[in-house]
Short mmCIF file of the C-alpha atoms (twelve columns), coordinates in Angstrom:
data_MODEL
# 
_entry.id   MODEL 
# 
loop_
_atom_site.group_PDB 
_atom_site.id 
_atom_site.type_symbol 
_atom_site.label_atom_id 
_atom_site.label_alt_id 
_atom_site.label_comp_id 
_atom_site.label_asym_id 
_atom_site.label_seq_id 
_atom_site.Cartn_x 
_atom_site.Cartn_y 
_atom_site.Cartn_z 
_atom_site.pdbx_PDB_model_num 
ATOM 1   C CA . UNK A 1   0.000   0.000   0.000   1 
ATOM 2   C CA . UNK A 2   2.739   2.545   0.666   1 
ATOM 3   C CA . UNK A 3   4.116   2.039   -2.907  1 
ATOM 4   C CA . UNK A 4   0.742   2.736   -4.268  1 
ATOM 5   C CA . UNK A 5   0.253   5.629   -2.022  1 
ATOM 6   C CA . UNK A 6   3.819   7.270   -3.510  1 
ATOM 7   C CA . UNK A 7   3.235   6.167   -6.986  1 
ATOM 8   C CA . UNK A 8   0.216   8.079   -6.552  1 
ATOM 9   C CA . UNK A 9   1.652   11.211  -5.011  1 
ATOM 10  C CA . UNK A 10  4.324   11.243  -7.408  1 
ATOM 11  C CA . UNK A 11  1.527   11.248  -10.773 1 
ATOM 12  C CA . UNK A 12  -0.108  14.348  -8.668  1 
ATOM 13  C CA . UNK A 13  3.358   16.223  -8.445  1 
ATOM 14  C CA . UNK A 14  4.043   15.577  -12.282 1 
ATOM 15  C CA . UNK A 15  1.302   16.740  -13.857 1 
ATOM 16  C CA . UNK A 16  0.927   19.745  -11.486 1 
ATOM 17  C CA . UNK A 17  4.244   20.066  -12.073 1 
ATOM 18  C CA . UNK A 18  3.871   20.129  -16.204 1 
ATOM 19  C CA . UNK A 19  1.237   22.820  -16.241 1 
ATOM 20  C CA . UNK A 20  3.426   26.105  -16.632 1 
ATOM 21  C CA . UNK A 21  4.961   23.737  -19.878 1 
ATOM 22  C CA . UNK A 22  1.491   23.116  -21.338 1 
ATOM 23  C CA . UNK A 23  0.424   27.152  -22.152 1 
ATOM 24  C CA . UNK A 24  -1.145  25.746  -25.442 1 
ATOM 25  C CA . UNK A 25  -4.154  23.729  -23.309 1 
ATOM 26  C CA . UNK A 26  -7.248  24.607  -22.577 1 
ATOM 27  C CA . UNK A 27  -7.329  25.344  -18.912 1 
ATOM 28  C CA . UNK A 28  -11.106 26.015  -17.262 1 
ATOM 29  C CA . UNK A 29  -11.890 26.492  -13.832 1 
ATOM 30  C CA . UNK A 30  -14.959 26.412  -11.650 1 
ATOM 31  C CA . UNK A 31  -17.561 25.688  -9.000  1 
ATOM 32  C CA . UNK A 32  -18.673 22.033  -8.681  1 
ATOM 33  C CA . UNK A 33  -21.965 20.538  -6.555  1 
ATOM 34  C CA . UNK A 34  -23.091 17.130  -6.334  1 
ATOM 35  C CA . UNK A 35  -24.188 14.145  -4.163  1 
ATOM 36  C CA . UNK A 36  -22.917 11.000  -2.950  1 
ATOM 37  C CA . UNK A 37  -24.058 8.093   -2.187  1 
ATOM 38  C CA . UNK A 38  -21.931 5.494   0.215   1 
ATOM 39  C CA . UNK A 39  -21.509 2.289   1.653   1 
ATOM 40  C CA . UNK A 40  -19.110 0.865   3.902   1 
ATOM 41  C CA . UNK A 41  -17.602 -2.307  2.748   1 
ATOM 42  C CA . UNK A 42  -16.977 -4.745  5.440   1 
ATOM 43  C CA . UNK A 43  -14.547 -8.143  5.436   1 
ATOM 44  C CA . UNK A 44  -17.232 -9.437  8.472   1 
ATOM 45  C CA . UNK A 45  -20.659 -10.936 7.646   1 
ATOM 46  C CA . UNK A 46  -21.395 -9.217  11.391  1 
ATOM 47  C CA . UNK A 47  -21.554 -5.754  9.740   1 
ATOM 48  C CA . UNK A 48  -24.603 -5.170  7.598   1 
ATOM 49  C CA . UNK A 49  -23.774 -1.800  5.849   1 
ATOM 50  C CA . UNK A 50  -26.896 0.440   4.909   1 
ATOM 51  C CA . UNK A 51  -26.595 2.998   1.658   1 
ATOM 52  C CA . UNK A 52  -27.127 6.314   2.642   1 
ATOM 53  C CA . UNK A 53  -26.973 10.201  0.650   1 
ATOM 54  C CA . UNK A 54  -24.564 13.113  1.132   1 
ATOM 55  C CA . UNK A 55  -23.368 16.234  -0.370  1 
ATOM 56  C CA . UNK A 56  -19.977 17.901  -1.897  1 
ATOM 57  C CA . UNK A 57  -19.220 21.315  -3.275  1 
ATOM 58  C CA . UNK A 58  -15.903 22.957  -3.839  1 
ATOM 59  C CA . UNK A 59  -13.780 23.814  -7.165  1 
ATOM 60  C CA . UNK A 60  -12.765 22.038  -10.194 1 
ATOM 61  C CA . UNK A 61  -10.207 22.839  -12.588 1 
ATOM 62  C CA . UNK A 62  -10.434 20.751  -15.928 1 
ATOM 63  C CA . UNK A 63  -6.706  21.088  -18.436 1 
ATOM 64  C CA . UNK A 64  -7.337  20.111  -22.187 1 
ATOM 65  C CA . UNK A 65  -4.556  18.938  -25.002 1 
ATOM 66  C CA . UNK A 66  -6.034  20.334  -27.742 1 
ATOM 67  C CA . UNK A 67  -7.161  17.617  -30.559 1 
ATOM 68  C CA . UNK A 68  -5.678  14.180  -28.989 1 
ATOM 69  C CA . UNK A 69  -8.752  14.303  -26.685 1 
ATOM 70  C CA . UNK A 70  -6.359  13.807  -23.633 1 
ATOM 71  C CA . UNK A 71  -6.594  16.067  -20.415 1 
ATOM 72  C CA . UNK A 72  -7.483  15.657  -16.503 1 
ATOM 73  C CA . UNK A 73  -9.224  17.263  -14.385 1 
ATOM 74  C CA . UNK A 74  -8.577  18.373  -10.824 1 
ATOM 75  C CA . UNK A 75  -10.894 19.367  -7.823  1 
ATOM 76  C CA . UNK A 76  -10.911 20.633  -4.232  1 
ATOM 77  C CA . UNK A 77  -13.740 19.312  -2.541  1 
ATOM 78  C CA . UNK A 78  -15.829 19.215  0.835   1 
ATOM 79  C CA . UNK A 79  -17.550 16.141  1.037   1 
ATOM 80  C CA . UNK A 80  -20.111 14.796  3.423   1 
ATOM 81  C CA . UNK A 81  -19.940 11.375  3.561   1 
ATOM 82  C CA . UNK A 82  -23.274 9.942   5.359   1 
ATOM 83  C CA . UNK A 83  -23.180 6.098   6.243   1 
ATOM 84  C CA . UNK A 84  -24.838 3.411   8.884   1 
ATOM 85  C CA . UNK A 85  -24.046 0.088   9.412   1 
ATOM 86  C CA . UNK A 86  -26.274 -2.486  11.901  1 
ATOM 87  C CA . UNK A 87  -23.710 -4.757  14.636  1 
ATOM 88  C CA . UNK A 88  -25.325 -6.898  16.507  1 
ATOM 89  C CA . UNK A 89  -29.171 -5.197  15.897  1 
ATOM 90  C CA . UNK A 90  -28.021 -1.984  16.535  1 
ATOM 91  C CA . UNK A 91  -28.044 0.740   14.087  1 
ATOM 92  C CA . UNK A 92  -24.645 3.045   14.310  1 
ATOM 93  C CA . UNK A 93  -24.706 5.916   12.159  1 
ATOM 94  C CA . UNK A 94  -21.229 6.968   10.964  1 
ATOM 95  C CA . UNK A 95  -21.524 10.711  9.112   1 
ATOM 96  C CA . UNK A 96  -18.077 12.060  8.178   1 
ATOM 97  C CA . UNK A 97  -16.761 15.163  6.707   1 
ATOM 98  C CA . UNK A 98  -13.572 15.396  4.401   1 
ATOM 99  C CA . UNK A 99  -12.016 17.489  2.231   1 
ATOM 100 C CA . UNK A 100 -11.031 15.559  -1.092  1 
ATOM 101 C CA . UNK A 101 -8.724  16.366  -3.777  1 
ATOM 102 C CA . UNK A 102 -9.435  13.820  -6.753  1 
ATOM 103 C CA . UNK A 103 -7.229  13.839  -9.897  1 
ATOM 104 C CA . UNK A 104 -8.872  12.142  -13.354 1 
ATOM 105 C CA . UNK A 105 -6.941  11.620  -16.377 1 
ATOM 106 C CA . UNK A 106 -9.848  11.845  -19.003 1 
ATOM 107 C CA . UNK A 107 -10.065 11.253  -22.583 1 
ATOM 108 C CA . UNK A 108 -12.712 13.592  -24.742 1 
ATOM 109 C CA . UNK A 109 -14.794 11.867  -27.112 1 
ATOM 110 C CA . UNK A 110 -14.929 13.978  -30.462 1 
ATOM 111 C CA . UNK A 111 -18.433 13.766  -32.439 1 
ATOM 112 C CA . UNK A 112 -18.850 15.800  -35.412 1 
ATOM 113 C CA . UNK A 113 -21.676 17.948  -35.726 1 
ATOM 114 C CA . UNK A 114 -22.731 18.247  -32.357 1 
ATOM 115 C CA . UNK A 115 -18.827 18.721  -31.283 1 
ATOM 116 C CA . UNK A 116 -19.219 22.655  -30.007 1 
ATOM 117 C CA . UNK A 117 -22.344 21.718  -27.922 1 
ATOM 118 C CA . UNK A 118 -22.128 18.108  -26.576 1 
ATOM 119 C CA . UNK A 119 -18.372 16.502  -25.303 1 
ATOM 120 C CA . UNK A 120 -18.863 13.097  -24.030 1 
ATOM 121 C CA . UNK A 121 -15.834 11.839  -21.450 1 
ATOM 122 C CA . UNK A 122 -14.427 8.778   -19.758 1 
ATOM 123 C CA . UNK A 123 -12.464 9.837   -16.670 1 
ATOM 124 C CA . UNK A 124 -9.810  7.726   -13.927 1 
ATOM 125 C CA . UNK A 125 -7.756  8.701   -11.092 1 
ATOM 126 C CA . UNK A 126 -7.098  8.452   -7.743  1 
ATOM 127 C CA . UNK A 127 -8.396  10.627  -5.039  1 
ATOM 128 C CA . UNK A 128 -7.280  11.382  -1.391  1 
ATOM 129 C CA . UNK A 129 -9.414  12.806  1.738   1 
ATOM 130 C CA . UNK A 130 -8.353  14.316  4.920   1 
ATOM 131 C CA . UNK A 131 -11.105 13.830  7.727   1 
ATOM 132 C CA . UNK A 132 -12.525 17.260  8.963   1 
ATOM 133 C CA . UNK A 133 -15.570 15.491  11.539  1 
ATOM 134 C CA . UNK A 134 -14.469 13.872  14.635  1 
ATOM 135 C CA . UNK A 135 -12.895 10.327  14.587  1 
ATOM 136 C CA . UNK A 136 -14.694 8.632   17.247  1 
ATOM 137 C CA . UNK A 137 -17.929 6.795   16.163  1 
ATOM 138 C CA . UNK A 138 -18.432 5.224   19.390  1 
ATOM 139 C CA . UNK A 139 -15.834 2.828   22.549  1 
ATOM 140 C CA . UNK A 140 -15.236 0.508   20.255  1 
ATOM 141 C CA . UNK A 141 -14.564 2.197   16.733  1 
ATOM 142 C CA . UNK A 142 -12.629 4.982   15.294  1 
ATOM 143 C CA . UNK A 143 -12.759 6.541   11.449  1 
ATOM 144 C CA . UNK A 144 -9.217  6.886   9.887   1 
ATOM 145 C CA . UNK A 145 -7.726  10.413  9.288   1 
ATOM 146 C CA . UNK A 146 -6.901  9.685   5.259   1 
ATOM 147 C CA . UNK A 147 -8.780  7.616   2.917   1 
ATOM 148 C CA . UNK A 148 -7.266  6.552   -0.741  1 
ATOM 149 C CA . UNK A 149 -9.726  5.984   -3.368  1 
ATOM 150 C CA . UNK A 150 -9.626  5.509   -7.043  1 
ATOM 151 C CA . UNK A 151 -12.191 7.167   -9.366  1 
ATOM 152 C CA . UNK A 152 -14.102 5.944   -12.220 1 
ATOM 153 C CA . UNK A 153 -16.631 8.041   -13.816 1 
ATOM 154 C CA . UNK A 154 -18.261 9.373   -17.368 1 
ATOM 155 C CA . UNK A 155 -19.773 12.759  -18.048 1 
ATOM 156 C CA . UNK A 156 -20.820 14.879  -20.515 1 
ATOM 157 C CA . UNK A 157 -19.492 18.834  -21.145 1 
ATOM 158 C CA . UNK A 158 -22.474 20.855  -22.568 1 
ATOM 159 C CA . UNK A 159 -22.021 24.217  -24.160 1 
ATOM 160 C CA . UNK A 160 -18.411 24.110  -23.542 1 
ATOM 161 C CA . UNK A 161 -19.035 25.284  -19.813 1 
ATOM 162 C CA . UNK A 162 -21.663 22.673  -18.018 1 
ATOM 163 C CA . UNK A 163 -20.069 19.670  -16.753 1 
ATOM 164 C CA . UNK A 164 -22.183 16.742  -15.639 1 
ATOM 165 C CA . UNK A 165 -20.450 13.292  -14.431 1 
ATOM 166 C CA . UNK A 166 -21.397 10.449  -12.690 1 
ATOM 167 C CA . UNK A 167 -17.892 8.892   -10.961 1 
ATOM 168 C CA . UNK A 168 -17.774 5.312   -8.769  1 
ATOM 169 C CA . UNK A 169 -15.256 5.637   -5.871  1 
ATOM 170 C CA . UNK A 170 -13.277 1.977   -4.830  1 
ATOM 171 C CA . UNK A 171 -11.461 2.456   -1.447  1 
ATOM 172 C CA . UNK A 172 -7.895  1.403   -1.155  1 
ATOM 173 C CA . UNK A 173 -7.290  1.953   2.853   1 
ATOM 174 C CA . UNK A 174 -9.159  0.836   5.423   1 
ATOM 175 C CA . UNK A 175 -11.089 3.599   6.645   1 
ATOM 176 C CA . UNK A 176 -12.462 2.061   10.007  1 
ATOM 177 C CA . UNK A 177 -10.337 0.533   13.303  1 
ATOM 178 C CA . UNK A 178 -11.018 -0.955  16.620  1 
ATOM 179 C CA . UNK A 179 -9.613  0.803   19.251  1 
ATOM 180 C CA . UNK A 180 -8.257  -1.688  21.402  1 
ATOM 181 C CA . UNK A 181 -11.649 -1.289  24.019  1 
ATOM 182 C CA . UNK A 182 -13.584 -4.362  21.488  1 
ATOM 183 C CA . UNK A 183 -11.624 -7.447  21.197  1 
ATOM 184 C CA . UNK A 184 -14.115 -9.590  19.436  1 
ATOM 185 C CA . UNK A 185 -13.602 -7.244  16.327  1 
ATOM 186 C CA . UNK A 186 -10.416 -5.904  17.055  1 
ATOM 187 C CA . UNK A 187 -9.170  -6.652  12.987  1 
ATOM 188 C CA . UNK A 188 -12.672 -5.693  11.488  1 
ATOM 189 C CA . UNK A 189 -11.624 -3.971  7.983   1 
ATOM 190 C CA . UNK A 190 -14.299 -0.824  6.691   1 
ATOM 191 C CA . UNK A 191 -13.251 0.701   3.065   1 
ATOM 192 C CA . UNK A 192 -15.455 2.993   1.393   1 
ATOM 193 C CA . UNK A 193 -17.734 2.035   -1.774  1 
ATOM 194 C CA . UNK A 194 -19.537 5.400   -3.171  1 
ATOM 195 C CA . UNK A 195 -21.116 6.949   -6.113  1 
ATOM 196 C CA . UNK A 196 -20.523 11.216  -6.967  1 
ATOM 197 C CA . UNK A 197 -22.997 12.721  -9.068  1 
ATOM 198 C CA . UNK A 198 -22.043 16.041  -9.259  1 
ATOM 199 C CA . UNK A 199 -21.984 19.027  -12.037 1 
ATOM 200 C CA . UNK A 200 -19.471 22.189  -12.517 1 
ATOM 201 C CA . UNK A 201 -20.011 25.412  -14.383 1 
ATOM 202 C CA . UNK A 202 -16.205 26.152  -16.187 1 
ATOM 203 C CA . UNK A 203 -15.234 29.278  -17.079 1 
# 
């Protein structure tokens, strides 16, 4: 996990790093809303996860190569992440705040005709969150500081200015622990499973 964790560091430094070289792009930035919906992902049967709805806003920058298709976009997001899960017959209700930065490499489908009005995209990347909300979800359990995600999404870019996706988030850390008070589960593993529908307004 560390590798993957520098590997993916390192891919956010580069191509941060190779914007000043890239003046002949198509950079656009923006305000981006959306909802969520998650799910905790459990390695024990004695966890029964329940979906529930959140929110995110924040700011999205999307960078263009002109006429390969190829850019990525990049976004600074608050993120309400709402989530129960039932142990033993009781419901525990786990609502967490982060900030996220995800990074998506995206390729632009080009359609004649309809090209200046309607963009089409496939998007992937990975995404990291640091945990605003408190840690402590009850004796027993504890929410991690940083979760690791990657991100796999469409969307559409109307007008040149309205961008809609829909993006699936897999969760690479474990973003739940025992603390030590709970034997019985002291090695339960929670990652997150979650969906982002948001849209952005470029300029």
């Amino acid at each position: 996990m560390k590798a993957i964790k520098t590997l993916l560091l390192a891919t956010v430094v580069a191509i941060l790093g190779a914007l000043p070289a890239q003046a002949g792009g198509m950079f656009k930035i923006g305000p981006r809303v959306g909802l969520t919906v998650n799910e905790m992902h459990f390695n024990k049967s004695a966890f029964d996860d329940k979906n529930r709805t959140g929110w995110t806003a924040g700011v999205m920058t999307e960078f263009r190569v002109p006429i390969i298709g190829l850019g990525f976009d990049l976004s600074a997001m608050y993120v309400r992440r709402n989530s129960s899960f039932l142990l033993q017959n009781n419901l525990t209700k786990n609502d967490r705040d982060y900030i996220e930065i995800p990074l998506n490499l995206r390729y632009n489908l080009s359609l004649p005709v309809v090209g200046n009005f309607l963009t089409p995209y496939v998007a992937a990347g990975p995404s990291v969150a640091f945990m605003t909300s408190k840690k402590s979800i009850n004796d027993a359990y504890r929410n991690k500081e940083v979760d690791w995600a990657l991100n796999f999404g469409i969307g559409v870019q109307l007008v040149k200015h309205l961008d809609i996706s829909a993006r699936y988030g897999l969760g690479l850390t474990n973003t739940l622990k025992a603390t030590g008070i709970n034997t019985t589960n002291a090695d339960i593993k929670g990652k997150n499973r979650y969906w982002t529908i948001s849209a952005a307004w470029l300029f």
